[in-house]
Amino acid sequence: MKSKINNLLKLSAIFCVIIFLVLKYLKGSETLLDNWELITQAAGYSAILTLVYEKWIWRINPLIKIPKFKKEYGGLIKYEYNGIQGTKNIDIKISQTLTNVYVSIKSDEITSKSITSELVEENNKYVLYYTYITQPKSEFSDENPIQYGTCKVLVDDVKEFHGIYWTTSKTKGDIYFVENKKDSQAIFYRSTSFPK
């Protein structure tokens, strides 16, 4: 993430210089005070342009190779807790900017939201690491209390990918993401053939 922020700062500086030169050409400047006013205007416009780029425009930049997640996924959790195994269908929402990925997962019992995340390249593949906190519905809070967890997701293809997770209550399991929610029901039948 540090390299993404450094690249964003460099881009912001380039925007600032270009905007300053355009303003200088259009408005002209004769004194140091005039130049200072143009520099502050250029810095303000550059900050706005950089924020817009970081939030949306980076997605259309062909030079950026990081995975560009869809907004919504269907999914399945295969879990193990106290020797008991089970599965649960989930709805997944992902909000992504150039520097951050936010993951929200909802099941019939809980909602979980990411606290921190990092999308890194490992062995020429992208891996999303994130930590999260769960918020159970009140009727399930005794048997499934609030907990923290970590997830490691291997992103081979943004349409369908998988990962593993573990929590503070010693629950662990696999998590599967699929772009088309209708296909998420089929994951249950195919999940045994997914690579671990």
Short mmCIF file of C-alpha atoms in Angstrom, two decimals:
data_model
loop_
_atom_site.label_atom_id
_atom_site.label_comp_id
_atom_site.label_asym_id
_atom_site.label_seq_id
_atom_site.Cartn_x
_atom_site.Cartn_y
_atom_site.Cartn_z
CA MET A 1 0.00 0.00 0.00
CA LYS A 2 2.93 2.31 0.67
CA SER A 3 3.93 2.18 -3.00
CA LYS A 4 0.33 2.97 -4.06
CA ILE A 5 0.29 6.05 -1.80
CA ASN A 6 3.73 7.15 -3.06
CA ASN A 7 2.52 6.81 -6.66
CA LEU A 8 -0.62 8.76 -5.80
CA LEU A 9 1.48 11.56 -4.26
CA LYS A 10 3.65 11.69 -7.39
CA LEU A 11 0.54 11.85 -9.56
CA SER A 12 -0.83 14.65 -7.39
CA ALA A 13 2.41 16.62 -7.81
CA ILE A 14 2.22 16.15 -11.60
CA PHE A 15 -1.40 17.36 -11.58
CA CYS A 16 -0.35 20.37 -9.52
CA VAL A 17 2.46 21.38 -11.90
CA ILE A 18 0.27 20.98 -14.99
CA ILE A 19 -2.60 22.94 -13.44
CA PHE A 20 -0.19 25.68 -12.29
CA LEU A 21 1.24 26.03 -15.82
CA VAL A 22 -2.26 26.20 -17.34
CA LEU A 23 -3.36 28.81 -14.80
CA LYS A 24 -0.17 30.82 -15.33
CA TYR A 25 -0.78 30.78 -19.09
CA LEU A 26 -4.47 31.75 -18.76
CA LYS A 27 -4.24 34.30 -15.95
CA GLY A 28 -0.67 35.46 -16.21
CA SER A 29 1.41 36.38 -13.16
CA GLU A 30 3.79 39.23 -12.68
CA THR A 31 4.72 39.11 -9.02
CA LEU A 32 5.75 36.49 -6.49
CA LEU A 33 2.38 37.00 -4.76
CA ASP A 34 0.57 36.27 -8.04
CA ASN A 35 2.59 33.06 -8.45
CA TRP A 36 1.86 32.04 -4.85
CA GLU A 37 -1.87 32.52 -5.44
CA LEU A 38 -1.68 30.35 -8.58
CA ILE A 39 0.27 27.67 -6.68
CA THR A 40 -2.39 27.48 -3.94
CA GLN A 41 -5.17 27.28 -6.53
CA ALA A 42 -3.29 24.56 -8.42
CA ALA A 43 -2.75 22.61 -5.18
CA GLY A 44 -6.48 22.78 -4.38
CA TYR A 45 -7.54 21.63 -7.85
CA SER A 46 -4.86 18.94 -7.78
CA ALA A 47 -6.12 17.59 -4.43
CA ILE A 48 -9.67 17.34 -5.77
CA LEU A 49 -8.50 15.67 -8.99
CA THR A 50 -6.34 13.22 -7.03
CA LEU A 51 -9.24 12.26 -4.75
CA VAL A 52 -11.51 11.66 -7.75
CA TYR A 53 -8.76 9.61 -9.42
CA GLU A 54 -8.14 7.51 -6.27
CA LYS A 55 -11.84 6.79 -5.84
CA TRP A 56 -13.04 6.16 -9.40
CA ILE A 57 -10.82 7.05 -12.37
CA TRP A 58 -8.00 4.57 -11.56
CA ARG A 59 -10.33 1.74 -12.64
CA ILE A 60 -10.02 2.77 -16.31
CA ASN A 61 -6.24 3.16 -16.21
CA PRO A 62 -4.85 0.21 -18.23
CA LEU A 63 -1.46 0.52 -16.50
CA ILE A 64 -2.93 -0.44 -13.12
CA LYS A 65 -2.92 -4.23 -12.91
CA ILE A 66 -4.43 -4.80 -9.46
CA PRO A 67 -7.74 -6.69 -9.41
CA LYS A 68 -10.77 -4.47 -9.86
CA PHE A 69 -13.47 -6.06 -7.72
CA LYS A 70 -17.18 -6.03 -8.53
CA LYS A 71 -19.49 -4.34 -6.03
CA GLU A 72 -21.53 -7.39 -5.07
CA TYR A 73 -20.86 -11.11 -4.82
CA GLY A 74 -22.72 -14.16 -3.69
CA GLY A 75 -20.79 -16.63 -1.60
CA LEU A 76 -20.48 -19.53 0.73
CA ILE A 77 -18.68 -20.07 4.02
CA LYS A 78 -17.55 -23.56 4.99
CA TYR A 79 -16.78 -23.45 8.70
CA GLU A 80 -15.49 -25.64 11.49
CA TYR A 81 -16.08 -24.89 15.17
CA ASN A 82 -15.57 -27.30 18.09
CA GLY A 83 -15.35 -30.20 15.65
CA ILE A 84 -18.66 -29.29 13.99
CA GLN A 85 -18.61 -28.50 10.28
CA GLY A 86 -21.21 -26.61 8.30
CA THR A 87 -21.90 -24.26 5.42
CA LYS A 88 -23.65 -20.93 5.18
CA ASN A 89 -24.73 -18.83 2.20
CA ILE A 90 -23.60 -15.21 2.34
CA ASP A 91 -24.02 -11.90 0.52
CA ILE A 92 -20.82 -9.93 -0.02
CA LYS A 93 -20.35 -6.24 -0.80
CA ILE A 94 -16.95 -4.86 -1.74
CA SER A 95 -16.12 -1.17 -1.89
CA GLN A 96 -12.76 -0.53 -3.50
CA THR A 97 -10.58 2.50 -4.13
CA LEU A 98 -7.03 2.53 -5.44
CA THR A 99 -5.59 2.28 -1.92
CA ASN A 100 -8.31 0.47 0.06
CA VAL A 101 -10.68 -2.48 -0.10
CA TYR A 102 -13.68 -2.66 2.25
CA VAL A 103 -15.49 -5.99 2.60
CA SER A 104 -18.94 -6.43 4.17
CA ILE A 105 -20.47 -9.89 4.54
CA LYS A 106 -24.02 -10.70 5.58
CA SER A 107 -25.50 -14.06 6.51
CA ASP A 108 -28.77 -15.02 8.16
CA GLU A 109 -27.08 -14.67 11.58
CA ILE A 110 -24.34 -12.01 11.36
CA THR A 111 -22.89 -9.08 9.49
CA SER A 112 -19.13 -8.61 9.35
CA LYS A 113 -17.22 -5.54 8.21
CA SER A 114 -13.55 -5.21 7.44
CA ILE A 115 -11.42 -3.06 9.74
CA THR A 116 -8.14 -3.16 7.81
CA SER A 117 -7.19 -4.55 4.44
CA GLU A 118 -4.18 -4.95 2.18
CA LEU A 119 -4.10 -6.16 -1.42
CA VAL A 120 -0.61 -7.50 -2.10
CA GLU A 121 1.17 -9.33 -4.88
CA GLU A 122 2.68 -12.67 -3.84
CA ASN A 123 4.33 -15.06 -6.31
CA ASN A 124 2.83 -13.15 -9.27
CA LYS A 125 -0.71 -13.48 -7.85
CA TYR A 126 -2.80 -11.04 -5.87
CA VAL A 127 -3.85 -11.83 -2.32
CA LEU A 128 -6.32 -9.81 -0.26
CA TYR A 129 -5.69 -9.87 3.49
CA TYR A 130 -8.26 -8.26 5.74
CA THR A 131 -9.30 -8.23 9.38
CA TYR A 132 -12.92 -7.84 10.38
CA ILE A 133 -15.37 -7.65 13.26
CA THR A 134 -18.69 -9.48 13.38
CA GLN A 135 -22.03 -8.07 14.51
CA PRO A 136 -24.47 -10.91 15.28
CA LYS A 137 -28.22 -10.47 15.39
CA SER A 138 -29.36 -10.36 19.02
CA GLU A 139 -31.02 -13.78 18.86
CA PHE A 140 -27.68 -15.38 17.92
CA SER A 141 -25.38 -13.29 20.12
CA ASP A 142 -25.05 -15.88 22.91
CA GLU A 143 -23.95 -18.77 20.70
CA ASN A 144 -22.17 -16.57 18.16
CA PRO A 145 -20.86 -13.48 20.03
CA ILE A 146 -18.98 -10.52 18.54
CA GLN A 147 -15.57 -11.65 17.38
CA TYR A 148 -12.60 -10.55 15.33
CA GLY A 149 -11.30 -12.47 12.38
CA THR A 150 -8.73 -12.47 9.61
CA CYS A 151 -9.21 -13.57 6.03
CA LYS A 152 -6.67 -14.42 3.32
CA VAL A 153 -8.22 -14.44 -0.16
CA LEU A 154 -6.36 -15.56 -3.30
CA VAL A 155 -7.69 -13.50 -6.22
CA ASP A 156 -7.05 -15.42 -9.44
CA ASP A 157 -10.11 -14.02 -11.18
CA VAL A 158 -12.37 -11.19 -9.93
CA LYS A 159 -15.45 -13.13 -11.06
CA GLU A 160 -14.81 -16.11 -8.79
CA PHE A 161 -12.20 -16.55 -6.05
CA HIS A 162 -11.72 -18.12 -2.64
CA GLY A 163 -9.85 -17.86 0.63
CA ILE A 164 -9.49 -19.02 4.20
CA TYR A 165 -10.42 -17.34 7.48
CA TRP A 166 -9.93 -17.77 11.20
CA THR A 167 -11.42 -15.95 14.20
CA THR A 168 -10.75 -15.17 17.85
CA SER A 169 -13.31 -17.81 18.87
CA LYS A 170 -11.18 -20.44 17.06
CA THR A 171 -13.64 -20.80 14.20
CA LYS A 172 -11.91 -21.44 10.89
CA GLY A 173 -12.96 -22.25 7.40
CA ASP A 174 -13.07 -21.47 3.73
CA ILE A 175 -14.86 -18.63 2.00
CA TYR A 176 -15.93 -18.53 -1.65
CA PHE A 177 -16.88 -15.47 -3.70
CA VAL A 178 -18.78 -15.59 -7.01
CA GLU A 179 -19.85 -12.62 -9.14
CA ASN A 180 -23.26 -13.90 -10.16
CA LYS A 181 -25.37 -14.38 -7.02
CA LYS A 182 -27.48 -16.99 -8.81
CA ASP A 183 -24.33 -19.09 -9.16
CA SER A 184 -23.62 -18.83 -5.43
CA GLN A 185 -26.08 -21.67 -4.76
CA ALA A 186 -24.00 -23.89 -7.05
CA ILE A 187 -20.87 -23.23 -4.97
CA PHE A 188 -22.19 -25.61 -2.32
CA TYR A 189 -21.97 -28.45 -4.80
CA ARG A 190 -18.68 -27.39 -6.37
CA SER A 191 -16.83 -26.26 -3.22
CA THR A 192 -15.27 -29.64 -2.56
CA SER A 193 -13.38 -29.31 -5.84
CA PHE A 194 -12.05 -25.81 -5.05
CA PRO A 195 -8.32 -25.68 -4.32
CA LYS A 196 -7.55 -25.23 -0.66
#
